[in-house]
XYZ file of C-alpha atoms in Angstrom:
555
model
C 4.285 -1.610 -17.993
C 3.312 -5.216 -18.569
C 0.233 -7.125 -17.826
C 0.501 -8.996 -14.950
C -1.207 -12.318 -14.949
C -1.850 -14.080 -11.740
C -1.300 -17.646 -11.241
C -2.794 -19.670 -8.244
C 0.179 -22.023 -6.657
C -0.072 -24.336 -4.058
C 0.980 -23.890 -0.208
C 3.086 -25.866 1.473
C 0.558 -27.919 2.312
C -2.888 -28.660 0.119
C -6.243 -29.843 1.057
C -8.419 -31.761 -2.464
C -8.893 -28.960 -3.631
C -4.962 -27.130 -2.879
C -4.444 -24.130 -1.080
C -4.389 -21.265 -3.229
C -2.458 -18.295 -2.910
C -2.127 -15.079 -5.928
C 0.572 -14.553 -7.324
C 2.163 -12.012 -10.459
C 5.533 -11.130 -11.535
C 7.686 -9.542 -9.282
C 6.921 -5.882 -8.432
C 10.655 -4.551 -7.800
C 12.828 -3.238 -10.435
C 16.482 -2.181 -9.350
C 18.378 0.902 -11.250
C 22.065 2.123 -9.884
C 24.815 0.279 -9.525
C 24.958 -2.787 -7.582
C 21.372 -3.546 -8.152
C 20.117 -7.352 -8.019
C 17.005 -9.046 -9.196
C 16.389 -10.390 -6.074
C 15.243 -6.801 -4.775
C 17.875 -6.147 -2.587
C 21.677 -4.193 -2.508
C 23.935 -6.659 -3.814
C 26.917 -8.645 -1.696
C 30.207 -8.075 -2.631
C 33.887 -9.670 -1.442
C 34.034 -6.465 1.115
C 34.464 -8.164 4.811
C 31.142 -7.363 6.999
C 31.784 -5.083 9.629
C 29.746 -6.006 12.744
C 27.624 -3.985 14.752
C 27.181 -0.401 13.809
C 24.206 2.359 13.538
C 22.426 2.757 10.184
C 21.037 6.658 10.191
C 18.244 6.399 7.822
C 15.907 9.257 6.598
C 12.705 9.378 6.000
C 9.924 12.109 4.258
C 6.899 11.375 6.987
C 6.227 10.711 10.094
C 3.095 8.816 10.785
C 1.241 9.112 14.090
C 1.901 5.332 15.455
C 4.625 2.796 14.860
C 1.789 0.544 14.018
C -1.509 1.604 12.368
C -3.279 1.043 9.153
C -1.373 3.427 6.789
C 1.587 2.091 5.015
C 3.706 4.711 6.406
C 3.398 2.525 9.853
C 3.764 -0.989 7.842
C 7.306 0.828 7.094
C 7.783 1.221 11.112
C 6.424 -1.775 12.161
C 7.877 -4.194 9.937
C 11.287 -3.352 11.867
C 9.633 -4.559 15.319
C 6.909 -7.430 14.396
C 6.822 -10.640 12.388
C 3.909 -11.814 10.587
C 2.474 -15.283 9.727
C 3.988 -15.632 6.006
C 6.113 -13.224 3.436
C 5.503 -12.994 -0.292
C 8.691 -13.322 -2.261
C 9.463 -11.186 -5.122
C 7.298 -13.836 -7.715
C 4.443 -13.821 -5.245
C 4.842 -16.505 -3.572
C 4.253 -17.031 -0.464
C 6.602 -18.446 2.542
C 6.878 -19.189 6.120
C 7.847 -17.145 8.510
C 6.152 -17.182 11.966
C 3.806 -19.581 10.366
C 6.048 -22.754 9.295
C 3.418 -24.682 7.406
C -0.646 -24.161 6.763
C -2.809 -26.157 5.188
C -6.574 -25.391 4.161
C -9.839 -27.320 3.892
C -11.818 -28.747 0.878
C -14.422 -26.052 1.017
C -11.509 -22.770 1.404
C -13.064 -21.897 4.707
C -11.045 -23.256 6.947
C -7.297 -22.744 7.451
C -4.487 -24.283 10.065
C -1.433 -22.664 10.655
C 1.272 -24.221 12.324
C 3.557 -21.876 14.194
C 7.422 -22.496 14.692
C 7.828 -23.573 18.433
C 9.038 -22.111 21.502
C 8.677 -18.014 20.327
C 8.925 -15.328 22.714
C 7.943 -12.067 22.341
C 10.595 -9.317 23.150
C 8.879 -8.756 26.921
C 8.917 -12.320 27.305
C 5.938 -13.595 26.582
C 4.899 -16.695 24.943
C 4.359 -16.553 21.100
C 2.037 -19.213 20.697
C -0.953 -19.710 18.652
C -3.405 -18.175 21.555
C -1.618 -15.612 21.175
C -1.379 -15.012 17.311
C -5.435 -15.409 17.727
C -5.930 -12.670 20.526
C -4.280 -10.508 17.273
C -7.312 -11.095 15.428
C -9.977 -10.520 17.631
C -8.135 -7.107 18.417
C -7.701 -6.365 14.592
C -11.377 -7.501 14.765
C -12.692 -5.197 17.229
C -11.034 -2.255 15.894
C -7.232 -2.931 16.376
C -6.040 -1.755 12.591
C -9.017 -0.814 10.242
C -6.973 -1.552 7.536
C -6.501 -5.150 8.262
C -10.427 -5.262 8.636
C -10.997 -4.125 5.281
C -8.787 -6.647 4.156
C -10.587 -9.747 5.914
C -13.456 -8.383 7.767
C -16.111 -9.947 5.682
C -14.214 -13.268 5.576
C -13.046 -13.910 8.891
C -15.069 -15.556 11.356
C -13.642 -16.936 14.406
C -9.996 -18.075 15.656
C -8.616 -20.482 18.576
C -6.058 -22.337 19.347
C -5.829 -25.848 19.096
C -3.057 -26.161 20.825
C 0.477 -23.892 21.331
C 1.632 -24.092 18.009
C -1.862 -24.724 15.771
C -3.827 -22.102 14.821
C -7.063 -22.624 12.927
C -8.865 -19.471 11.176
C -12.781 -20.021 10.158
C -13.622 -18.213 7.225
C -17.570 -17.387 6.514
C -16.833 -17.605 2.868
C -13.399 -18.456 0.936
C -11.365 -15.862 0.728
C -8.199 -16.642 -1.897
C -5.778 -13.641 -0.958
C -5.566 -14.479 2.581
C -2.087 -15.433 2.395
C -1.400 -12.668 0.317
C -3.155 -10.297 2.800
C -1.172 -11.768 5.546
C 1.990 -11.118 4.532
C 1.715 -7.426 5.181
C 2.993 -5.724 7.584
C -0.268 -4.186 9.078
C -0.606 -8.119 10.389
C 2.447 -7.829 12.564
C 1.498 -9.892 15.520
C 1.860 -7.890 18.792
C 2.390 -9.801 22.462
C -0.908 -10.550 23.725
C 0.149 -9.503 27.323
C 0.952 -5.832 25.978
C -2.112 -5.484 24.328
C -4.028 -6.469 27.337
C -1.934 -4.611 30.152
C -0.476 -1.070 28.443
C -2.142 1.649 27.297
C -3.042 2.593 23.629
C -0.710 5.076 23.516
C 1.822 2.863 24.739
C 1.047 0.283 22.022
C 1.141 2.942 19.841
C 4.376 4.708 20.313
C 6.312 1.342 21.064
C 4.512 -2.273 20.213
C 6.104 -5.239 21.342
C 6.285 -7.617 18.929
C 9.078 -10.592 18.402
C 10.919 -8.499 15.154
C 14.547 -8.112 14.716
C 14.438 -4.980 16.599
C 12.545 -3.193 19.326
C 11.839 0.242 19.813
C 14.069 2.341 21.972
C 13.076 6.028 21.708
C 11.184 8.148 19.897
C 11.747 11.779 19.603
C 9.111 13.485 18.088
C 9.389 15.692 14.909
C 13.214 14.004 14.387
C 13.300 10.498 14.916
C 12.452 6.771 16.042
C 15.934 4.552 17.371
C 15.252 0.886 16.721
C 17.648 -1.066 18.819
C 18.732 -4.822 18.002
C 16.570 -7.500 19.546
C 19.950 -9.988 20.863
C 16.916 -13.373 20.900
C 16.396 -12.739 17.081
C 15.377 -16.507 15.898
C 12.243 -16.171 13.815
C 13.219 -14.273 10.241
C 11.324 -15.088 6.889
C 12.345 -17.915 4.667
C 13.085 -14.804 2.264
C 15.886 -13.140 4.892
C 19.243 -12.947 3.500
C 19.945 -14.889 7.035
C 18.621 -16.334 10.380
C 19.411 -15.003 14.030
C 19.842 -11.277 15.190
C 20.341 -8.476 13.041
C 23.878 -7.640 12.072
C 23.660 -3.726 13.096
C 23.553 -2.811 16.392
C 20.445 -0.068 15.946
C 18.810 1.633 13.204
C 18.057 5.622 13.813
C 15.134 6.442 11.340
C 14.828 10.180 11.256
C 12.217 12.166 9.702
C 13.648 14.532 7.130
C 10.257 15.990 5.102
C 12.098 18.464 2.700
C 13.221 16.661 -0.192
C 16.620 18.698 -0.748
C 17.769 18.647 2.897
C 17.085 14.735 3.148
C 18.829 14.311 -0.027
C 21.547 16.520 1.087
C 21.648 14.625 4.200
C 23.167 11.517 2.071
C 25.624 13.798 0.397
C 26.812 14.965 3.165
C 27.641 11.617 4.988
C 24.606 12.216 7.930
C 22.477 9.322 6.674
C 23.870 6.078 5.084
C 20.221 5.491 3.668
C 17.071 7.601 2.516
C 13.707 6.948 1.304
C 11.653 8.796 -1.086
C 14.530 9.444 -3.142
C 13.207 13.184 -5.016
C 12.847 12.893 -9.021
C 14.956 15.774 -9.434
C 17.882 13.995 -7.854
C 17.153 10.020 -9.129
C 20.171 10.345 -12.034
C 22.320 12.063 -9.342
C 21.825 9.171 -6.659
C 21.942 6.503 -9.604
C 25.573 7.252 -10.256
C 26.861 7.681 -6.833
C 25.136 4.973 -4.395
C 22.630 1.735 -4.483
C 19.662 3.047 -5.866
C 16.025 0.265 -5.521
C 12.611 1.695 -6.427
C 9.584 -0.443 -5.938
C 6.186 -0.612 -7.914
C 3.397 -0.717 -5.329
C 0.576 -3.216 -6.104
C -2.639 -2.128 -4.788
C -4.480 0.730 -6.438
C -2.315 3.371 -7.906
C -2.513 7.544 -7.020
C -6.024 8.406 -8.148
C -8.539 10.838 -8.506
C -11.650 8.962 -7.036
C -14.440 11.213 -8.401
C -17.120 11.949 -5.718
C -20.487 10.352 -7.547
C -22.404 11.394 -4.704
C -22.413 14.821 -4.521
C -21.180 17.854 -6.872
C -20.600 18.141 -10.510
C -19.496 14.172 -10.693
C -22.545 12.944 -10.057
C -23.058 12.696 -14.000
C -21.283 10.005 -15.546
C -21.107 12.328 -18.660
C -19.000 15.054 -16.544
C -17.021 12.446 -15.126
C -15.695 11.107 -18.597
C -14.928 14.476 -19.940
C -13.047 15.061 -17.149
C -10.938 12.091 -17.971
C -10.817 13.232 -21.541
C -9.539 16.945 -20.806
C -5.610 15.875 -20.026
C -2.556 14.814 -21.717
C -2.432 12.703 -17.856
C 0.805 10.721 -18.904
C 2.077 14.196 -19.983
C 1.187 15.586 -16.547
C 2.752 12.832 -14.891
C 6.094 12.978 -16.929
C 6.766 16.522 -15.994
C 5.963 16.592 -12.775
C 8.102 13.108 -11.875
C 10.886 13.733 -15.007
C 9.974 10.126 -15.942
C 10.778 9.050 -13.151
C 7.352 7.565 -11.753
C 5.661 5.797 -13.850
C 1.990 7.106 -15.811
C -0.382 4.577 -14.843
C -3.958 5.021 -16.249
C -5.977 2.496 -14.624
C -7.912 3.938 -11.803
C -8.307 0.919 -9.627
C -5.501 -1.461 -9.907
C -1.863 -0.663 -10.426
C 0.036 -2.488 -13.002
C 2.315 -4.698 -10.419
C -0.697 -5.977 -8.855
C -1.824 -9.847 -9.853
C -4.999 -9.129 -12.154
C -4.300 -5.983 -13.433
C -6.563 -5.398 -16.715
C -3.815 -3.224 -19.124
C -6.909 -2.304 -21.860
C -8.318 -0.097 -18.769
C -5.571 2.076 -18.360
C -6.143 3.298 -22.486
C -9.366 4.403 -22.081
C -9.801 7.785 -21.330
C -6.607 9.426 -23.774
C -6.254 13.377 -23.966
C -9.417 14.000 -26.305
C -10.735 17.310 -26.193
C -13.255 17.240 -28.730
C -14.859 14.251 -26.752
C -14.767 15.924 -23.684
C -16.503 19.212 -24.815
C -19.011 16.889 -27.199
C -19.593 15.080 -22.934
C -19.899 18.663 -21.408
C -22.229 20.130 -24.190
C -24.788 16.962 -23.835
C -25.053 17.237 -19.601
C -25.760 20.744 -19.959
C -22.799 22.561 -19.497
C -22.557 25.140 -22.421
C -22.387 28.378 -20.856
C -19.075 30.308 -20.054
C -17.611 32.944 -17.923
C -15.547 35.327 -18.695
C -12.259 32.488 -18.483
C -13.099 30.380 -20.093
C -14.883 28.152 -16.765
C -18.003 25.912 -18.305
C -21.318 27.164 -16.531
C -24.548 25.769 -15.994
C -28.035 28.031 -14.302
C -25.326 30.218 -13.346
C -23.076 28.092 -11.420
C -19.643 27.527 -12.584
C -18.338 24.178 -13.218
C -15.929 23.805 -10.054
C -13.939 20.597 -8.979
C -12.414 20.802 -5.224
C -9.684 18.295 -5.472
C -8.026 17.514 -1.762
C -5.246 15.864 -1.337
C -2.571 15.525 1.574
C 0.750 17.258 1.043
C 3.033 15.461 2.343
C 1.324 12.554 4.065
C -0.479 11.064 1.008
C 1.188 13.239 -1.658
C 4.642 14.309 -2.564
C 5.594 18.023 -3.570
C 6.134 16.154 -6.989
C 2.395 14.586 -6.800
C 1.597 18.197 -6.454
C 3.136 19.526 -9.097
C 1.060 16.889 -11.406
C -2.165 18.294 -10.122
C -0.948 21.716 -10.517
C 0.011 20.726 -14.186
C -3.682 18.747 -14.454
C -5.416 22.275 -13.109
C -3.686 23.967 -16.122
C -4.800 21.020 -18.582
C -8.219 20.758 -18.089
C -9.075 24.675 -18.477
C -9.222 24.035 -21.970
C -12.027 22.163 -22.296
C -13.907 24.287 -19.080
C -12.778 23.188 -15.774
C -11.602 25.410 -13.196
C -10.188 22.983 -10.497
C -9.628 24.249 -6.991
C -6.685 22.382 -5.172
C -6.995 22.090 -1.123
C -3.881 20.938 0.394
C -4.546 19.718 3.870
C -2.512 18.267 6.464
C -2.059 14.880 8.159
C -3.970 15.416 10.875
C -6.986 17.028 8.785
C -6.986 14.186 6.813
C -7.102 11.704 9.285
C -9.268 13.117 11.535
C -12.118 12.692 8.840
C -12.674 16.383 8.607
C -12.340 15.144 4.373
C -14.457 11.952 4.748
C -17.919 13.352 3.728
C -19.512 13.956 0.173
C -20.267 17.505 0.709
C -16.412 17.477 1.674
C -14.806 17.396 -2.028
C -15.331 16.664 -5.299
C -12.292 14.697 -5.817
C -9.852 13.160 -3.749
C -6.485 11.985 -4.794
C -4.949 8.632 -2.747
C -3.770 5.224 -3.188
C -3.857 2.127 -1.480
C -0.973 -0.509 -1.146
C -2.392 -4.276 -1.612
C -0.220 -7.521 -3.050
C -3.537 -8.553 -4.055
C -6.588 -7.339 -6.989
C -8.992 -7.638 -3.979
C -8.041 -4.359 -3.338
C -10.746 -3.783 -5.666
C -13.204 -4.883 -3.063
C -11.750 -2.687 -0.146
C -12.189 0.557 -2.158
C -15.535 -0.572 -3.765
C -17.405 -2.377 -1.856
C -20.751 -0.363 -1.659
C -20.841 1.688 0.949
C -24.033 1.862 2.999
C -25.615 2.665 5.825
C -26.024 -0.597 7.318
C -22.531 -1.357 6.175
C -20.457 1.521 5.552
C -17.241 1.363 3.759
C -14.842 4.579 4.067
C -12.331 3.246 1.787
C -15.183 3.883 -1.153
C -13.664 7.525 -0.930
C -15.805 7.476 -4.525
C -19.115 6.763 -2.515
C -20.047 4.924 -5.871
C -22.569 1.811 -4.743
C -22.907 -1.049 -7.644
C -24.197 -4.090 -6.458
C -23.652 -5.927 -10.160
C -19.877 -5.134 -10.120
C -19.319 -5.480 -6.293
C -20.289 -9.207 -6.726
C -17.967 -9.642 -9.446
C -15.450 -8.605 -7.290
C -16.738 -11.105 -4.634
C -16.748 -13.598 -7.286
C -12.949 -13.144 -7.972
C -12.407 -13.312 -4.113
C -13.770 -16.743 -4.098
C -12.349 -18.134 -7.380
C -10.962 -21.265 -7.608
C -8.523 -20.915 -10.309
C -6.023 -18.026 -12.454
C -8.469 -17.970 -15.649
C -11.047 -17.502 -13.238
C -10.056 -14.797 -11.264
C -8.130 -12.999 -13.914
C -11.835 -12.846 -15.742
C -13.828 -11.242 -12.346
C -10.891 -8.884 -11.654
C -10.854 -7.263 -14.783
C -14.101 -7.613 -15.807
C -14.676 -5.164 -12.476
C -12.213 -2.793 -13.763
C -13.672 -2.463 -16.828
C -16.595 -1.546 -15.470
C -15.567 0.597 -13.213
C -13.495 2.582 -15.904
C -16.497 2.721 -18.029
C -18.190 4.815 -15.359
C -14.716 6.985 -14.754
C -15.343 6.836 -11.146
C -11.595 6.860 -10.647
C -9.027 8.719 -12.895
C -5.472 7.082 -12.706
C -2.291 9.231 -12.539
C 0.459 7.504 -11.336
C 2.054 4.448 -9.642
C 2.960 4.997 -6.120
C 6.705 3.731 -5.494
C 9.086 3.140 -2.782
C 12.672 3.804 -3.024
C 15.865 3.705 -1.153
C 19.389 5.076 -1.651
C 22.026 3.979 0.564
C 25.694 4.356 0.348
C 28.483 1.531 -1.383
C 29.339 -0.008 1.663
C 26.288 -0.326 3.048
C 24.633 -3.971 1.836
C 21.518 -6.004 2.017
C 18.617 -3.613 2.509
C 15.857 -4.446 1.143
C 12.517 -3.927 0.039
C 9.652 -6.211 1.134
C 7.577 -7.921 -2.181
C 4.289 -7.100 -0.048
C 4.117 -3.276 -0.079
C 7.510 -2.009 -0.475
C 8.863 -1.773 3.406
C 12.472 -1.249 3.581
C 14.037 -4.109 5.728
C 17.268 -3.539 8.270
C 17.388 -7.134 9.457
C 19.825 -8.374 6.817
C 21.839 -4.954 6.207
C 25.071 -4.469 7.405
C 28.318 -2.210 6.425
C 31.423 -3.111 4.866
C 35.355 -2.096 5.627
């Protein structure tokens, strides 16, 4: 993978001192037939059918439509637009936001809204309500979107129906970035007020080119076309209503029956396309796989508690695997080895040296091992130390976080790192263990493998900010606390300029690598196979969300 270089560009709008917005190279890459650079199935001469069903399937099955996890962005993208959409370069675009502008000091920002919105129940779409979304994303509405802009945001209002101005306590330079993701989705104000959670939960109301129309649990969600359709990205293929009639997203979790399910003419479209059947799908239907920016599949090391507490342990742990070697098998090449712990390689800022630093180096590792004290051995092989064997609990979520394929790389790291004394212990757990924090705690694991999507390197703050008592942070799944690098991160936040950001961002990962608080594995990727005659799907620059709006079939 390249290095991808951020460049600041200027909204629509600029203040003295220009509204600035990351940006990188694109993070899509097409391979099949058909495939276009603009990230989507390409058009052909074939007449549009109108109307339709597009059966899609899906490996999970997240809890909510909406939520924090990017398994819910997927969902919710169908049913709720968001202020702005990030193109395929980065930049960024209107969409229920048709111009901003922001101050000379970065910390306050005015959005204007297109007039005269509705929300699918009828309510108005105005800038009160786009506020009332952040004060309930504020006060607990989507944790995710409050790690993105919780220590930045401020206040809201509106200034009138279609102005909305955002105070920031200090500048924040990814907003726009942040705000393009689908965990933003603005909701009707009146349905967040007047229905229950769980209603919100199973079926938000938003003003998207769809609503929801059932949900059968364990087999499927039926999104059904919203006929008022007028407020699509600048991005979308077109404007008004979407050109199928509904979209039945079933949940298929076994890789060879959801495959299957596409050879077999039951869905025109799955997700999560398995390795082991990539070449296959290649040759017969529109194949699109998506780089996630954010921070790639790691190991985050616990530096709390357990045997990673010494930085020594931690390296040779790094040292002990061929990890491109582990990821090659396991994914046939088809998932890409990333190294660097803490950004992935699409993401704006990336720092390339990082992801060389910790090569398969067994001599280095033992050399690590032998100088914190580890030079005993049981009868395997395992290192020991006053009698206690040199144990690493790794936990990871099948099938919620991690793919069988994901697996199978930690099953082939397990085997790796024997050789240089590490008996690794995998724990498999399920979606509802993980998210129900029974995982959260240091005494919980020693290592944790997870990603997190982001279009922007202030990910980097989100997953290491320190986290403390008086402000705890559970997306530091390391529980590593450095105030010297955390305000380099800050600093990079706040920059002004590329040259200047680029230098905090990677600076940070440096660090961070040099401590090996966070072992890189693998890039986490979206991708979609759909049959020939099915056009114009397609994936979101943000995060990776497949979009229905524009996709229709073909005689």
């Amino acid at each position: 993978m390249t290095n991808r270089q951020p460049a600041y560009r200027p909204t629509r709008r600029t203040s003295a001192l220009k509204a600035l917005t990351l940006t990188g190279l694109a993070a899509i890459f097409l391979a099949g037939c058909g495939g276009s650079a603009t990230g989507a199935n390409s058009s052909d001469s074939a007449e549009r059918v109108e109307g339709g069903t597009i059966r899609y399937a899906h490996l999970q099955e997240p809890p909510c439509v909406y939520g924090g996890w990017v398994q819910q962005a997927y969902l919710s993208r169908q049913v709720l637009d968001s202020l702005v959409s990030q193109t395929a370069d980065g930049s960024i675009v209107p969409w229920l936001a048709e111009d901003w502008e922001v101050s000379e000091d970065q910390l306050t920002w005015t959005f204007t809204l297109k007039p005269e919105l509705k929300f699918t129940d009828g309510s108005n779409l105005d800038a009160q309500a786009v506020s009332d979304n952040f004060e309930y994303w504020m006060a607990g509405g989507n944790g995710t979107v409050t790690a993105h802009i919780g220590d930045y945001y401020e206040s809201s209002r509106a200034v009138d129906a279609t102005t909305l101005e955002i105070k920031l306590s200090a500048p924040y330079t990814p907003l726009l970035s942040a705000l393009s993701q689908g965990y933003f989705g603005i909701q009707s104000a009146q349905a967040l007020a007047n229905r229950s959670e769980q209603e919100n939960c199973e079926a938000p109301i938003g003003s998207g080119p769809f609503t929801v129309a059932e949900w059968k649990r364990g087999q499927s969600i039926t999104f059904q076309r919203n006929e008022q359709y007028a407020s699509a990205p600048a991005n979308a293929k077109h404007q008004g209503p979407a050109y199928v009639e509904s979209v039945i997203w079933s949940f298929i979790q076994d890789n060879t029956s959801r495959f299957g399910s596409l050879v077999s003419g039951e869905s025109d479209a799955i997700g999560e396309v398995p390795t082991v059947d990539f070449e296959a799908a290649k040759s017969q239907y529109e194949v699109q796989q998506y780089l996630t920016p954010g921070r790639p599949v790691t190991l985050s090391l616990n530096t709390s508690n357990g045997p990673f507490t010494d930085v020594l342990v931690r390296r040779a742990f790094a040292y002990s695997a061929d990890r491109q070697a582990v990821v090659d098998s396991a994914f046939l090449g088809v998932v890409p080895f990333e190294g660097n712990g803490t950004v992935s390689a699409s993401t704006p800022g990336y720092n390339a040296e990082v992801a060389q630093d910790y090569p398969l180096d067994l001599e280095q590792a033992n050399r690590l091992l032998d100088q914190a004290g580890w030079t005993g051995r049981s009868s395997d092989g395992t290192r020991t130390k006053d009698g206690k064997e040199l144990e690493v609990r790794i936990v990871f979520g099948l099938n919620s976080i991690v793919t069988q394929e994901g697996a199978t790389a930690l099953q082939n790291l397990q085997d790796q790192v024997k050789q240089s004394g590490f008996k690794i212990t995998l724990v498999p757990v399920t979606q509802a263990e993980l998210f129900s924090g029974e995982y959260s705690t240091p005494q919980s694991y020693d290592a944790q493998l997870g990603y997190w999507t982001s279009p922007h390197a202030g990910i980097l703050h989100i997953n290491f900010r320190q986290n403390t008592e008086e402000h705890p942070n559970p997306a530091n799944t390391a529980f590593y606390n450095n105030a010297e690098i955390e305000e380099i991160i800050l600093r990079g936040n706040s920059a002004k300029n590329a040259d200047e950001a680029n230098e905090h961002y990677q600076k940070a990962q440096q660090l961070l690598s040099d401590e090996a608080v966070a072992v890189g594995l693998y890039s986490q990727t979206s991708t979609i196979a759909s049959i020939p005659n099915l056009k114009d799907i397609w994936l979101e620059a943000s995060q990776g969300e497949p979009v229905f709006h524009d996709a229709y079939f073909t005689e």
